[in-house]
Coordinates of C-alpha atoms in Angstrom, one line a residue:
M1 CA 0.0 0.0 0.0
Q2 CA 1.4 3.4 -1.0
L3 CA 1.4 6.0 1.8
T4 CA -0.6 9.0 0.7
S5 CA -2.2 11.8 2.6
A6 CA -5.5 10.1 2.1
T7 CA -4.3 6.8 3.6
V8 CA -2.6 8.7 6.5
R9 CA -5.8 10.6 7.2
K10 CA -7.8 7.4 7.1
A11 CA -5.4 5.6 9.5
I12 CA -5.6 8.6 11.9
I13 CA -9.4 8.6 11.9
E14 CA -9.6 4.8 12.4
E15 CA -7.1 5.1 15.3
E16 CA -9.2 7.8 16.9
R17 CA -12.4 5.7 16.7
R18 CA -10.8 2.7 18.4
P19 CA -12.4 1.9 21.7
G20 CA -10.2 2.5 24.7
R21 CA -7.7 4.6 22.7
V22 CA -5.3 6.7 24.6
P23 CA -4.8 10.0 22.8
V24 CA -1.4 10.6 21.3
R25 CA -0.3 14.2 21.5
S26 CA 2.6 14.0 19.1
V27 CA 0.3 13.3 16.1
E28 CA -2.0 16.2 16.8
P29 CA 0.2 19.1 15.6
I30 CA 1.1 17.5 12.2
R31 CA -2.4 17.0 10.9
G32 CA -3.7 19.0 8.0
F33 CA -1.4 20.9 5.7
R34 CA 1.8 20.2 7.6
G35 CA 1.1 16.5 7.8
E36 CA 0.2 16.3 4.1
R37 CA 3.3 18.4 3.2
A38 CA 5.5 16.1 5.3
V39 CA 4.1 13.0 3.6
E40 CA 4.6 14.6 0.2
L41 CA 8.2 15.5 1.0
C42 CA 9.0 12.1 2.4
E43 CA 7.5 10.4 -0.6
A44 CA 9.7 12.4 -2.9
M45 CA 12.7 11.7 -0.6
I46 CA 12.0 7.9 -0.8
D47 CA 11.9 8.1 -4.6
I48 CA 15.2 10.0 -4.8
T49 CA 16.9 7.7 -2.3
A50 CA 15.6 4.6 -4.1
A51 CA 17.0 5.9 -7.4
L52 CA 20.4 6.8 -5.8
F53 CA 20.9 3.4 -4.2
N54 CA 19.1 1.3 -6.8
V55 CA 16.6 -0.1 -4.3
P56 CA 12.9 -0.4 -5.2
G57 CA 10.8 2.3 -3.7
K58 CA 8.2 -0.3 -2.8
E59 CA 10.8 -2.0 -0.5
L60 CA 11.5 1.3 1.2
R61 CA 7.8 2.0 1.7
R62 CA 7.0 -1.5 3.0
G63 CA 6.0 -1.7 6.7
G64 CA 7.6 -4.0 9.2
R65 CA 11.2 -5.3 9.1
T66 CA 13.2 -5.6 5.9
E67 CA 16.6 -6.8 5.0
M68 CA 19.6 -4.9 6.3
G69 CA 20.5 -3.1 3.0
V70 CA 17.0 -1.8 2.5
S71 CA 16.7 -0.8 6.2
R72 CA 20.0 1.1 5.9
V73 CA 18.9 3.0 2.8
R74 CA 15.6 3.9 4.6
Q75 CA 17.5 5.1 7.6
I76 CA 19.6 7.3 5.4
A77 CA 16.5 8.7 3.7
M78 CA 14.9 9.4 7.2
Y79 CA 18.1 11.1 8.3
V80 CA 18.3 13.3 5.3
S81 CA 14.6 14.1 5.5
H82 CA 15.2 15.3 9.1
V83 CA 18.4 17.2 8.5
V84 CA 18.1 18.6 5.0
L85 CA 14.3 19.0 4.7
R86 CA 14.0 20.2 8.3
L87 CA 11.1 17.9 9.1
S88 CA 10.5 17.0 12.7
M89 CA 11.0 13.4 13.7
N90 CA 7.2 13.1 14.1
E91 CA 6.7 14.4 10.5
V92 CA 9.4 12.0 9.1
G93 CA 7.8 9.1 11.0
L94 CA 4.4 10.0 9.5
G95 CA 5.9 10.3 6.0
F96 CA 7.7 7.0 6.3
G97 CA 4.9 5.1 8.1
R98 CA 7.1 4.7 11.1
D99 CA 7.2 5.8 14.7
R100 CA 9.0 8.9 15.9
T101 CA 11.4 6.7 18.0
T102 CA 12.3 4.7 14.9
V103 CA 13.3 7.9 13.2
L104 CA 15.3 8.9 16.3
H105 CA 17.1 5.6 16.2
A106 CA 17.8 6.0 12.4
C107 CA 19.2 9.5 12.9
H108 CA 21.5 8.4 15.7
L109 CA 22.7 5.3 13.8
V110 CA 23.5 7.3 10.7
E111 CA 25.4 9.9 12.7
D112 CA 27.4 7.2 14.3
L113 CA 28.1 5.4 11.0
R114 CA 29.3 8.7 9.4
D115 CA 32.7 8.1 11.1
D116 CA 33.4 5.7 8.2
E117 CA 34.6 7.8 5.2
D118 CA 32.8 5.7 2.6
F119 CA 29.5 5.8 4.4
D120 CA 29.9 9.5 5.0
R121 CA 30.4 10.1 1.3
L122 CA 27.2 8.2 0.5
V123 CA 25.2 10.3 3.0
A124 CA 26.8 13.5 1.9
K125 CA 25.9 12.7 -1.7
T126 CA 22.3 12.0 -0.7
E127 CA 22.2 15.3 1.2
R128 CA 23.5 17.2 -1.8
V129 CA 21.0 15.6 -4.1
A130 CA 18.1 16.3 -1.7
F131 CA 19.2 19.9 -1.2
A132 CA 19.3 20.4 -5.0
A133 CA 16.0 18.8 -5.5
F134 CA 14.1 20.6 -2.7
R135 CA 15.9 24.0 -2.7
T136 CA 13.0 25.9 -4.3
R137 CA 10.3 24.1 -2.3
L138 CA 12.1 24.8 1.0
G139 CA 12.9 28.4 0.2
L140 CA 16.7 27.8 0.5

């Protein structure tokens, strides 16, 4: 299933209607335009990262656990979405269909792995491509 603003909206509504639901405050501020914008930016970031690393976008969008290579590419995409696109971890989580803590883990992991020169070059390349692709949309 492709993550679109309509499917996100539907999931939020279904979650709110669930009996015995405990309200989650972190989702509240990113509904509406900001949430849709975050999903749109993350979708584009997934497509860019999939093309750069030659990984199917479908694999990056798939929920649950995936093989290490796909997970690492997704973590890089989450990191770049947070750092370059300036999305909050909640917004990145919404856009990638993941939890905020998963995004936090991905960002910490990528930061730690950047000590390796080859890995750092890959991440820096992804950052440059993302910056060039989104420069006008972000007003940079």
